PDB file of C-alpha atoms in Angstrom:
ATOM      1  CA  MET N  24     -18.860 -16.629  -6.526  1.00  0.00           C
ATOM      2  CA  PHE N  25     -18.453 -14.666  -3.278  1.00  0.00           C
ATOM      3  CA  VAL N  26     -16.945 -16.009  -0.117  1.00  0.00           C
ATOM      4  CA  PRO N  27     -17.056 -14.507   3.346  1.00  0.00           C
ATOM      5  CA  LEU N  28     -13.828 -13.040   4.740  1.00  0.00           C
ATOM      6  CA  GLU N  29     -14.637 -14.166   8.270  1.00  0.00           C
ATOM      7  CA  GLY N  30     -11.860 -16.308   9.621  1.00  0.00           C
ATOM      8  CA  SER N  31      -9.445 -15.532   6.826  1.00  0.00           C
ATOM      9  CA  TRP N  32      -6.232 -13.544   7.124  1.00  0.00           C
ATOM     10  CA  ALA N  33      -4.894 -10.324   5.639  1.00  0.00           C
ATOM     11  CA  LEU N  34      -1.244  -9.303   5.417  1.00  0.00           C
ATOM     12  CA  ILE N  35      -0.936  -5.499   5.350  1.00  0.00           C
ATOM     13  CA  PHE N  36       2.303  -3.653   4.752  1.00  0.00           C
ATOM     14  CA  GLY N  37       2.122  -0.089   6.020  1.00  0.00           C
ATOM     15  CA  VAL N  38      -0.590  -0.928   8.566  1.00  0.00           C
ATOM     16  CA  SER N  39       0.078   1.950  10.959  1.00  0.00           C
ATOM     17  CA  SER N  40      -1.167   4.855   8.798  1.00  0.00           C
ATOM     18  CA  GLY N  41      -3.134   5.986   5.770  1.00  0.00           C
ATOM     19  CA  MET N  42      -4.678   3.365   3.464  1.00  0.00           C
ATOM     20  CA  GLY N  43      -3.151   0.448   5.303  1.00  0.00           C
ATOM     21  CA  LYS N  44      -4.525   1.514   8.651  1.00  0.00           C
ATOM     22  CA  GLU N  45      -8.068   2.063   7.423  1.00  0.00           C
ATOM     23  CA  THR N  46      -8.072  -1.115   5.339  1.00  0.00           C
ATOM     24  CA  ALA N  47      -7.017  -3.130   8.400  1.00  0.00           C
ATOM     25  CA  ARG N  48     -10.056  -1.802  10.228  1.00  0.00           C
ATOM     26  CA  ALA N  49     -12.430  -2.487   7.351  1.00  0.00           C
ATOM     27  CA  LEU N  50     -11.162  -6.034   6.823  1.00  0.00           C
ATOM     28  CA  ALA N  51     -11.350  -6.716  10.555  1.00  0.00           C
ATOM     29  CA  GLU N  52     -14.961  -5.522  10.590  1.00  0.00           C
ATOM     30  CA  ALA N  53     -15.567  -8.110   7.863  1.00  0.00           C
ATOM     31  CA  GLY N  54     -14.117 -10.781  10.136  1.00  0.00           C
ATOM     32  CA  CYS N  55     -10.597 -10.960   8.708  1.00  0.00           C
ATOM     33  CA  HIS N  56      -7.686 -11.498  11.021  1.00  0.00           C
ATOM     34  CA  ILE N  57      -4.836  -9.018  10.513  1.00  0.00           C
ATOM     35  CA  ILE N  58      -1.060  -9.440  10.263  1.00  0.00           C
ATOM     36  CA  GLY N  59       0.392  -5.947   9.974  1.00  0.00           C
ATOM     37  CA  VAL N  60       3.931  -4.804   9.210  1.00  0.00           C
ATOM     38  CA  HIS N  61       4.972  -1.205   9.778  1.00  0.00           C
ATOM     39  CA  PHE N  62       8.124   0.800  10.396  1.00  0.00           C
ATOM     40  CA  ASP N  63       7.804   3.384  13.151  1.00  0.00           C
ATOM     41  CA  LEU N  64       9.888   4.878  15.918  1.00  0.00           C
ATOM     42  CA  ALA N  65       9.034   5.908  19.459  1.00  0.00           C
ATOM     43  CA  GLU N  66       5.600   7.531  19.525  1.00  0.00           C
ATOM     44  CA  GLY N  67       4.611   6.052  16.202  1.00  0.00           C
ATOM     45  CA  GLN N  68       5.363   2.558  17.450  1.00  0.00           C
ATOM     46  CA  GLN N  69       3.269   3.096  20.560  1.00  0.00           C
ATOM     47  CA  GLN N  70       0.354   4.335  18.457  1.00  0.00           C
ATOM     48  CA  ALA N  71       0.619   1.300  16.244  1.00  0.00           C
ATOM     49  CA  GLU N  72       0.568  -1.013  19.223  1.00  0.00           C
ATOM     50  CA  GLN N  73      -2.522   0.706  20.503  1.00  0.00           C
ATOM     51  CA  TYR N  74      -4.154   0.414  17.105  1.00  0.00           C
ATOM     52  CA  ALA N  75      -3.491  -3.323  17.023  1.00  0.00           C
ATOM     53  CA  LYS N  76      -5.440  -3.548  20.293  1.00  0.00           C
ATOM     54  CA  THR N  77      -8.222  -1.468  18.765  1.00  0.00           C
ATOM     55  CA  VAL N  78      -8.432  -3.782  15.749  1.00  0.00           C
ATOM     56  CA  GLY N  79      -8.413  -6.806  18.023  1.00  0.00           C
ATOM     57  CA  GLU N  80     -11.445  -5.413  19.876  1.00  0.00           C
ATOM     58  CA  LEU N  81     -13.430  -5.961  16.656  1.00  0.00           C
ATOM     59  CA  GLY N  82     -13.339  -9.692  17.447  1.00  0.00           C
ATOM     60  CA  VAL N  83     -10.389 -10.775  15.334  1.00  0.00           C
ATOM     61  CA  GLU N  84      -6.723 -11.487  15.865  1.00  0.00           C
ATOM     62  CA  ALA N  85      -4.347  -8.603  15.155  1.00  0.00           C
ATOM     63  CA  HIS N  86      -0.609  -9.112  15.146  1.00  0.00           C
ATOM     64  CA  PHE N  87       1.515  -6.087  14.280  1.00  0.00           C
ATOM     65  CA  PHE N  88       5.269  -6.205  13.678  1.00  0.00           C
ATOM     66  CA  ASN N  89       7.508  -3.112  13.644  1.00  0.00           C
ATOM     67  CA  ARG N  90      10.018  -4.085  10.999  1.00  0.00           C
ATOM     68  CA  ASN N  91      11.742  -2.748   7.882  1.00  0.00           C
ATOM     69  CA  ILE N  92       9.622  -4.200   5.092  1.00  0.00           C
ATOM     70  CA  ALA N  93      12.485  -4.055   2.610  1.00  0.00           C
ATOM     71  CA  ALA N  94      14.996  -5.987   4.704  1.00  0.00           C
ATOM     72  CA  PRO N  95      15.574  -9.615   3.727  1.00  0.00           C
ATOM     73  CA  LYS N  96      15.871 -10.558   7.428  1.00  0.00           C
ATOM     74  CA  THR N  97      12.340  -9.265   7.990  1.00  0.00           C
ATOM     75  CA  ARG N  98      10.974 -11.693   5.417  1.00  0.00           C
ATOM     76  CA  ALA N  99      13.084 -14.500   6.824  1.00  0.00           C
ATOM     77  CA  GLU N 100      11.692 -13.812  10.300  1.00  0.00           C
ATOM     78  CA  LEU N 101       8.054 -13.149   9.439  1.00  0.00           C
ATOM     79  CA  VAL N 102       7.237 -15.720   6.743  1.00  0.00           C
ATOM     80  CA  PRO N 103       7.441 -18.585   9.290  1.00  0.00           C
ATOM     81  CA  VAL N 104       5.301 -16.488  11.669  1.00  0.00           C
ATOM     82  CA  ILE N 105       2.705 -15.979   8.872  1.00  0.00           C
ATOM     83  CA  HIS N 106       2.770 -19.751   8.290  1.00  0.00           C
ATOM     84  CA  ASP N 107       2.053 -20.484  11.938  1.00  0.00           C
ATOM     85  CA  LEU N 108      -0.605 -17.797  12.442  1.00  0.00           C
ATOM     86  CA  THR N 109      -2.538 -18.830   9.326  1.00  0.00           C
ATOM     87  CA  SER N 110      -2.117 -22.571  10.008  1.00  0.00           C
ATOM     88  CA  GLY N 111      -0.144 -22.933   6.838  1.00  0.00           C
ATOM     89  CA  VAL N 112      -2.911 -21.549   4.616  1.00  0.00           C
ATOM     90  CA  GLY N 113      -1.511 -18.040   4.085  1.00  0.00           C
ATOM     91  CA  PRO N 114      -3.287 -14.715   3.762  1.00  0.00           C
ATOM     92  CA  ARG N 115      -6.328 -14.278   1.527  1.00  0.00           C
ATOM     93  CA  VAL N 116      -5.567 -10.568   1.156  1.00  0.00           C
ATOM     94  CA  VAL N 117      -2.156  -8.957   0.774  1.00  0.00           C
ATOM     95  CA  LEU N 118      -2.003  -5.160   0.736  1.00  0.00           C
ATOM     96  CA  HIS N 119       1.242  -3.326  -0.141  1.00  0.00           C
ATOM     97  CA  SER N 120       0.680   0.215   1.122  1.00  0.00           C
ATOM     98  CA  VAL N 121       4.212   1.425   1.747  1.00  0.00           C
ATOM     99  CA  ALA N 122       5.071   5.132   1.806  1.00  0.00           C
ATOM    100  CA  TYR N 123       8.763   5.393   2.633  1.00  0.00           C
ATOM    101  CA  GLY N 124      11.020   7.192   0.220  1.00  0.00           C
ATOM    102  CA  THR N 125      12.752  10.390  -0.742  1.00  0.00           C
ATOM    103  CA  LEU N 126      10.681  13.381  -1.930  1.00  0.00           C
ATOM    104  CA  THR N 127      12.779  15.673  -4.095  1.00  0.00           C
ATOM    105  CA  SER N 128      13.586  16.383  -7.746  1.00  0.00           C
ATOM    106  CA  LEU N 129      15.896  14.657 -10.221  1.00  0.00           C
ATOM    107  CA  LEU N 130      17.833  17.893 -10.766  1.00  0.00           C
ATOM    108  CA  PRO N 131      18.588  20.831  -8.483  1.00  0.00           C
ATOM    109  CA  SER N 132      15.697  23.240  -8.431  1.00  0.00           C
ATOM    110  CA  ALA N 133      15.095  26.803  -7.357  1.00  0.00           C
ATOM    111  CA  PRO N 134      12.006  28.723  -6.174  1.00  0.00           C
ATOM    112  CA  GLY N 135       9.717  29.693  -9.052  1.00  0.00           C
ATOM    113  CA  GLY N 136      11.069  26.947 -11.314  1.00  0.00           C
ATOM    114  CA  GLY N 137       9.258  24.403 -13.430  1.00  0.00           C
ATOM    115  CA  GLN N 138       5.970  23.508 -11.793  1.00  0.00           C
ATOM    116  CA  ASP N 139       4.872  26.490  -9.746  1.00  0.00           C
ATOM    117  CA  GLN N 140       7.512  25.551  -7.276  1.00  0.00           C
ATOM    118  CA  ASP N 141       8.075  27.646  -4.162  1.00  0.00           C
ATOM    119  CA  THR N 142      10.736  25.598  -2.348  1.00  0.00           C
ATOM    120  CA  VAL N 143      14.307  24.670  -3.147  1.00  0.00           C
ATOM    121  CA  LEU N 144      14.733  20.971  -3.807  1.00  0.00           C
ATOM    122  CA  PRO N 145      18.103  19.214  -4.034  1.00  0.00           C
ATOM    123  CA  GLU N 146      18.734  16.659  -6.710  1.00  0.00           C
ATOM    124  CA  VAL N 147      18.151  13.058  -5.725  1.00  0.00           C
ATOM    125  CA  THR N 148      21.225  10.947  -4.948  1.00  0.00           C
ATOM    126  CA  PRO N 149      21.761   7.463  -6.359  1.00  0.00           C
ATOM    127  CA  LYS N 150      21.333   5.981  -2.915  1.00  0.00           C
ATOM    128  CA  GLN N 151      18.052   7.851  -2.365  1.00  0.00           C
ATOM    129  CA  LEU N 152      16.652   6.833  -5.738  1.00  0.00           C
ATOM    130  CA  ALA N 153      17.615   3.180  -5.330  1.00  0.00           C
ATOM    131  CA  MET N 154      16.188   3.039  -1.793  1.00  0.00           C
ATOM    132  CA  THR N 155      12.891   4.627  -2.791  1.00  0.00           C
ATOM    133  CA  VAL N 156      12.267   2.295  -5.755  1.00  0.00           C
ATOM    134  CA  ASP N 157      13.387  -0.726  -3.738  1.00  0.00           C
ATOM    135  CA  VAL N 158      11.167  -0.057  -0.690  1.00  0.00           C
ATOM    136  CA  MET N 159       8.060   1.209  -2.570  1.00  0.00           C
ATOM    137  CA  GLY N 160       8.376  -0.961  -5.673  1.00  0.00           C
ATOM    138  CA  HIS N 161      10.600  -4.009  -5.599  1.00  0.00           C
ATOM    139  CA  SER N 162       9.681  -5.072  -2.069  1.00  0.00           C
ATOM    140  CA  LEU N 163       6.295  -6.265  -3.321  1.00  0.00           C
ATOM    141  CA  VAL N 164       8.056  -8.750  -5.593  1.00  0.00           C
ATOM    142  CA  TYR N 165      10.382 -10.024  -2.867  1.00  0.00           C
ATOM    143  CA  TRP N 166       7.485 -10.672  -0.481  1.00  0.00           C
ATOM    144  CA  ILE N 167       5.379 -12.438  -3.103  1.00  0.00           C
ATOM    145  CA  GLN N 168       8.373 -14.601  -4.040  1.00  0.00           C
ATOM    146  CA  ASP N 169       8.812 -15.701  -0.446  1.00  0.00           C
ATOM    147  CA  LEU N 170       5.111 -16.280   0.150  1.00  0.00           C
ATOM    148  CA  VAL N 171       4.882 -18.436  -3.008  1.00  0.00           C
ATOM    149  CA  GLN N 172       8.015 -20.381  -2.060  1.00  0.00           C
ATOM    150  CA  ALA N 173       6.433 -21.086   1.342  1.00  0.00           C
ATOM    151  CA  SER N 174       3.080 -22.041  -0.256  1.00  0.00           C
ATOM    152  CA  LEU N 175       1.400 -19.139   1.560  1.00  0.00           C
ATOM    153  CA  LEU N 176      -0.489 -17.557  -1.328  1.00  0.00           C
ATOM    154  CA  PRO N 177      -3.593 -19.693  -1.734  1.00  0.00           C
ATOM    155  CA  ARG N 178      -5.890 -19.960  -4.732  1.00  0.00           C
ATOM    156  CA  GLY N 179      -8.398 -17.086  -4.521  1.00  0.00           C
ATOM    157  CA  ALA N 180      -5.954 -14.762  -2.827  1.00  0.00           C
ATOM    158  CA  LYS N 181      -6.048 -11.064  -3.698  1.00  0.00           C
ATOM    159  CA  VAL N 182      -2.897  -8.944  -3.849  1.00  0.00           C
ATOM    160  CA  PHE N 183      -3.270  -5.160  -3.902  1.00  0.00           C
ATOM    161  CA  ALA N 184      -0.579  -2.508  -4.352  1.00  0.00           C
ATOM    162  CA  MET N 185      -1.215   1.133  -3.644  1.00  0.00           C
ATOM    163  CA  THR N 186      -0.182   3.400  -6.512  1.00  0.00           C
ATOM    164  CA  SER N 187      -1.038   7.026  -7.336  1.00  0.00           C
ATOM    165  CA  ALA N 188      -1.657   9.371 -10.229  1.00  0.00           C
ATOM    166  CA  GLY N 189       1.912  10.535  -9.622  1.00  0.00           C
ATOM    167  CA  GLY N 190       3.111   7.354 -11.285  1.00  0.00           C
ATOM    168  CA  THR N 191       2.073   8.761 -14.704  1.00  0.00           C
ATOM    169  CA  ARG N 192       2.108  12.508 -13.993  1.00  0.00           C
ATOM    170  CA  VAL N 193       4.807  14.991 -13.003  1.00  0.00           C
ATOM    171  CA  LEU N 194       4.403  16.535  -9.538  1.00  0.00           C
ATOM    172  CA  SER N 195       6.964  18.808  -7.930  1.00  0.00           C
ATOM    173  CA  GLY N 196       9.160  16.928  -5.487  1.00  0.00           C
ATOM    174  CA  TYR N 197       7.673  13.569  -6.334  1.00  0.00           C
ATOM    175  CA  ALA N 198      10.146  12.247  -8.923  1.00  0.00           C
ATOM    176  CA  PRO N 199      11.728   9.401  -6.950  1.00  0.00           C
ATOM    177  CA  VAL N 200       8.360   8.187  -5.677  1.00  0.00           C
ATOM    178  CA  ALA N 201       6.906   8.475  -9.193  1.00  0.00           C
ATOM    179  CA  ALA N 202       9.620   6.128 -10.393  1.00  0.00           C
ATOM    180  CA  ALA N 203       8.764   3.711  -7.606  1.00  0.00           C
ATOM    181  CA  LYS N 204       5.038   3.839  -8.455  1.00  0.00           C
ATOM    182  CA  ALA N 205       5.711   3.212 -12.126  1.00  0.00           C
ATOM    183  CA  THR N 206       7.905   0.268 -11.176  1.00  0.00           C
ATOM    184  CA  LEU N 207       5.216  -1.032  -8.818  1.00  0.00           C
ATOM    185  CA  GLU N 208       2.555  -0.925 -11.571  1.00  0.00           C
ATOM    186  CA  SER N 209       4.882  -2.837 -13.865  1.00  0.00           C
ATOM    187  CA  HIS N 210       5.398  -5.475 -11.193  1.00  0.00           C
ATOM    188  CA  VAL N 211       1.597  -5.742 -10.716  1.00  0.00           C
ATOM    189  CA  ARG N 212       1.132  -6.511 -14.417  1.00  0.00           C
ATOM    190  CA  ASN N 213       3.828  -9.162 -14.504  1.00  0.00           C
ATOM    191  CA  LEU N 214       2.823 -10.736 -11.195  1.00  0.00           C
ATOM    192  CA  ALA N 215      -0.772 -10.908 -12.404  1.00  0.00           C
ATOM    193  CA  VAL N 216       0.282 -12.968 -15.429  1.00  0.00           C
ATOM    194  CA  GLU N 217       2.673 -15.192 -13.529  1.00  0.00           C
ATOM    195  CA  LEU N 218       0.223 -15.868 -10.697  1.00  0.00           C
ATOM    196  CA  ALA N 219      -2.799 -16.385 -12.957  1.00  0.00           C
ATOM    197  CA  PRO N 220      -2.246 -20.206 -13.167  1.00  0.00           C
ATOM    198  CA  ARG N 221      -2.395 -20.277  -9.340  1.00  0.00           C
ATOM    199  CA  GLY N 222      -5.719 -18.447  -9.236  1.00  0.00           C
ATOM    200  CA  VAL N 223      -4.265 -15.362  -7.538  1.00  0.00           C
ATOM    201  CA  ALA N 224      -5.352 -11.877  -8.585  1.00  0.00           C
ATOM    202  CA  VAL N 225      -2.985  -8.919  -8.464  1.00  0.00           C
ATOM    203  CA  ASN N 226      -4.151  -5.356  -8.952  1.00  0.00           C
ATOM    204  CA  ALA N 227      -2.949  -1.823  -8.207  1.00  0.00           C
ATOM    205  CA  ILE N 228      -5.290   0.589  -6.463  1.00  0.00           C
ATOM    206  CA  ARG N 229      -4.943   4.181  -7.626  1.00  0.00           C
ATOM    207  CA  ALA N 230      -6.489   6.282  -4.898  1.00  0.00           C
ATOM    208  CA  GLY N 231      -7.560   9.842  -5.581  1.00  0.00           C
ATOM    209  CA  THR N 232      -5.913  12.676  -3.678  1.00  0.00           C
ATOM    210  CA  THR N 233      -6.302  11.632  -0.025  1.00  0.00           C
ATOM    211  CA  ILE N 234      -5.051  13.499   3.027  1.00  0.00           C
ATOM    212  CA  THR N 235      -2.649  11.095   4.664  1.00  0.00           C
ATOM    213  CA  PRO N 236       0.693  11.485   6.452  1.00  0.00           C
ATOM    214  CA  ALA N 237       2.404  10.565   3.143  1.00  0.00           C
ATOM    215  CA  LEU N 238       0.565  13.283   1.169  1.00  0.00           C
ATOM    216  CA  GLU N 239       1.379  15.876   3.801  1.00  0.00           C
ATOM    217  CA  LYS N 240       5.098  15.296   3.206  1.00  0.00           C
ATOM    218  CA  ILE N 241       4.924  16.175  -0.506  1.00  0.00           C
ATOM    219  CA  PRO N 242       6.275  19.685  -1.200  1.00  0.00           C
ATOM    220  CA  GLY N 243       3.422  22.051  -2.138  1.00  0.00           C
ATOM    221  CA  ASN N 244       0.789  19.556  -1.026  1.00  0.00           C
ATOM    222  CA  GLN N 245      -1.790  22.233  -0.104  1.00  0.00           C
ATOM    223  CA  LYS N 246      -1.995  23.494  -3.685  1.00  0.00           C
ATOM    224  CA  LEU N 247      -2.567  19.911  -4.817  1.00  0.00           C
ATOM    225  CA  ILE N 248      -5.204  19.335  -2.155  1.00  0.00           C
ATOM    226  CA  ASP N 249      -7.056  22.541  -3.032  1.00  0.00           C
ATOM    227  CA  HIS N 250      -6.998  21.855  -6.765  1.00  0.00           C
ATOM    228  CA  CYS N 251      -8.190  18.256  -6.500  1.00  0.00           C
ATOM    229  CA  ARG N 252     -10.963  19.171  -4.087  1.00  0.00           C
ATOM    230  CA  ASP N 253     -12.182  21.780  -6.529  1.00  0.00           C
ATOM    231  CA  ILE N 254     -12.213  19.543  -9.586  1.00  0.00           C
ATOM    232  CA  ASN N 255     -13.352  16.204  -8.179  1.00  0.00           C
ATOM    233  CA  PRO N 256     -16.811  15.364  -9.642  1.00  0.00           C
ATOM    234  CA  GLY N 257     -17.840  14.005  -6.214  1.00  0.00           C
ATOM    235  CA  GLY N 258     -17.255  17.421  -4.649  1.00  0.00           C
ATOM    236  CA  ARG N 259     -14.707  16.219  -2.126  1.00  0.00           C
ATOM    237  CA  LEU N 260     -11.308  14.551  -1.770  1.00  0.00           C
ATOM    238  CA  THR N 261     -10.961  10.768  -1.610  1.00  0.00           C
ATOM    239  CA  ARG N 262     -10.991   9.337   1.910  1.00  0.00           C
ATOM    240  CA  THR N 263      -9.092   6.357   3.235  1.00  0.00           C
ATOM    241  CA  GLU N 264     -12.502   4.792   3.950  1.00  0.00           C
ATOM    242  CA  ASP N 265     -13.299   4.872   0.210  1.00  0.00           C
ATOM    243  CA  VAL N 266     -10.160   2.882  -0.565  1.00  0.00           C
ATOM    244  CA  ALA N 267     -10.722   0.386   2.266  1.00  0.00           C
ATOM    245  CA  GLU N 268     -14.283  -0.219   1.155  1.00  0.00           C
ATOM    246  CA  ALA N 269     -13.166  -0.961  -2.376  1.00  0.00           C
ATOM    247  CA  ILE N 270     -10.525  -3.443  -1.225  1.00  0.00           C
ATOM    248  CA  VAL N 271     -13.031  -5.306   0.952  1.00  0.00           C
ATOM    249  CA  ALA N 272     -15.502  -5.441  -1.930  1.00  0.00           C
ATOM    250  CA  LEU N 273     -12.879  -6.820  -4.305  1.00  0.00           C
ATOM    251  CA  SER N 274     -11.582  -9.313  -1.749  1.00  0.00           C
ATOM    252  CA  VAL N 275     -14.817 -11.235  -1.287  1.00  0.00           C
ATOM    253  CA  SER N 276     -14.828 -12.477  -4.862  1.00  0.00           C
ATOM    254  CA  ASP N 277     -13.394 -15.951  -5.357  1.00  0.00           C
ATOM    255  CA  SER N 278     -12.618 -15.142  -9.014  1.00  0.00           C
ATOM    256  CA  SER N 279      -9.095 -14.350 -10.204  1.00  0.00           C
ATOM    257  CA  TRP N 280     -10.347 -12.889 -13.513  1.00  0.00           C
ATOM    258  CA  LEU N 281     -10.101  -9.267 -12.417  1.00  0.00           C
ATOM    259  CA  THR N 282      -6.328  -8.991 -12.439  1.00  0.00           C
ATOM    260  CA  GLY N 283      -3.442  -6.929 -13.746  1.00  0.00           C
ATOM    261  CA  ASN N 284      -5.303  -3.657 -13.554  1.00  0.00           C
ATOM    262  CA  VAL N 285      -4.764  -0.193 -12.146  1.00  0.00           C
ATOM    263  CA  ILE N 286      -8.139   0.408 -10.468  1.00  0.00           C
ATOM    264  CA  GLY N 287      -9.077   4.018  -9.805  1.00  0.00           C
ATOM    265  CA  VAL N 288     -10.784   4.740  -6.506  1.00  0.00           C
ATOM    266  CA  ASP N 289     -11.092   8.512  -6.825  1.00  0.00           C
ATOM    267  CA  GLY N 290     -14.669   9.582  -7.466  1.00  0.00           C
ATOM    268  CA  GLY N 291     -13.734  10.362 -11.076  1.00  0.00           C
ATOM    269  CA  GLU N 292     -10.841  12.707 -10.197  1.00  0.00           C
ATOM    270  CA  ALA N 293      -8.528  11.268 -12.846  1.00  0.00           C
ATOM    271  CA  LEU N 294     -11.147  11.898 -15.528  1.00  0.00           C
ATOM    272  CA  VAL N 295     -11.090  15.655 -15.072  1.00  0.00           C
ATOM    273  CA  VAL N 296      -7.559  16.496 -13.942  1.00  0.00           C
TER     274      VAL N 296
END
């Protein structure tokens, strides 16, 4: 059974850029009101505020909050706001698209080492590793816990978490984030099982190589971009629009039977890497 998204709500973490930004637009075009959480400073904050207005011009409500997604006080502040905005129903769609962590190696590296590396990378510190996994991995669990506690995750809701091929592969400078993605995928599986009796589906979306602000921060990203563009069966890189379109398509189903998966949205890239 399929249900229209018009009049429902989406909660998007990482709404100001990349997958989160494009998915907010696509869901809004489908009639879904948007609650967005992002963490930006100065110019980035202004751009996010302008984007909220742009989304609102599509005929829906758009409320963006510039907060640290991983901070307990953010959840304490925003969960009641989510309750009031959604009239106590909660969001139909939750998207965890958070790209905030340390990009480096586990051990000190030198140019020409290991993986065709051409930059010097310092070893990750315990604080950096813990922060990266907490923000990009564990924060999904903490938000779902609070939404469930507040009865704001209704039957038929869809939870999506953005992962990447780097969660199961080794990329130079990506080690802390890879740990976070692996953790995130594990949380998706366990949340899927624990939320199944409530009729809530939880899946990870593994996008293909997509040019986003997060990708551009990865050391040696141009080599990765060139390689993946050359080998993708579709003849191009994945676009944020591809991911947004998939999330909208999956969100209109009222079934919770598609759950606990890592869903590739990559044009077949992972099949030929």
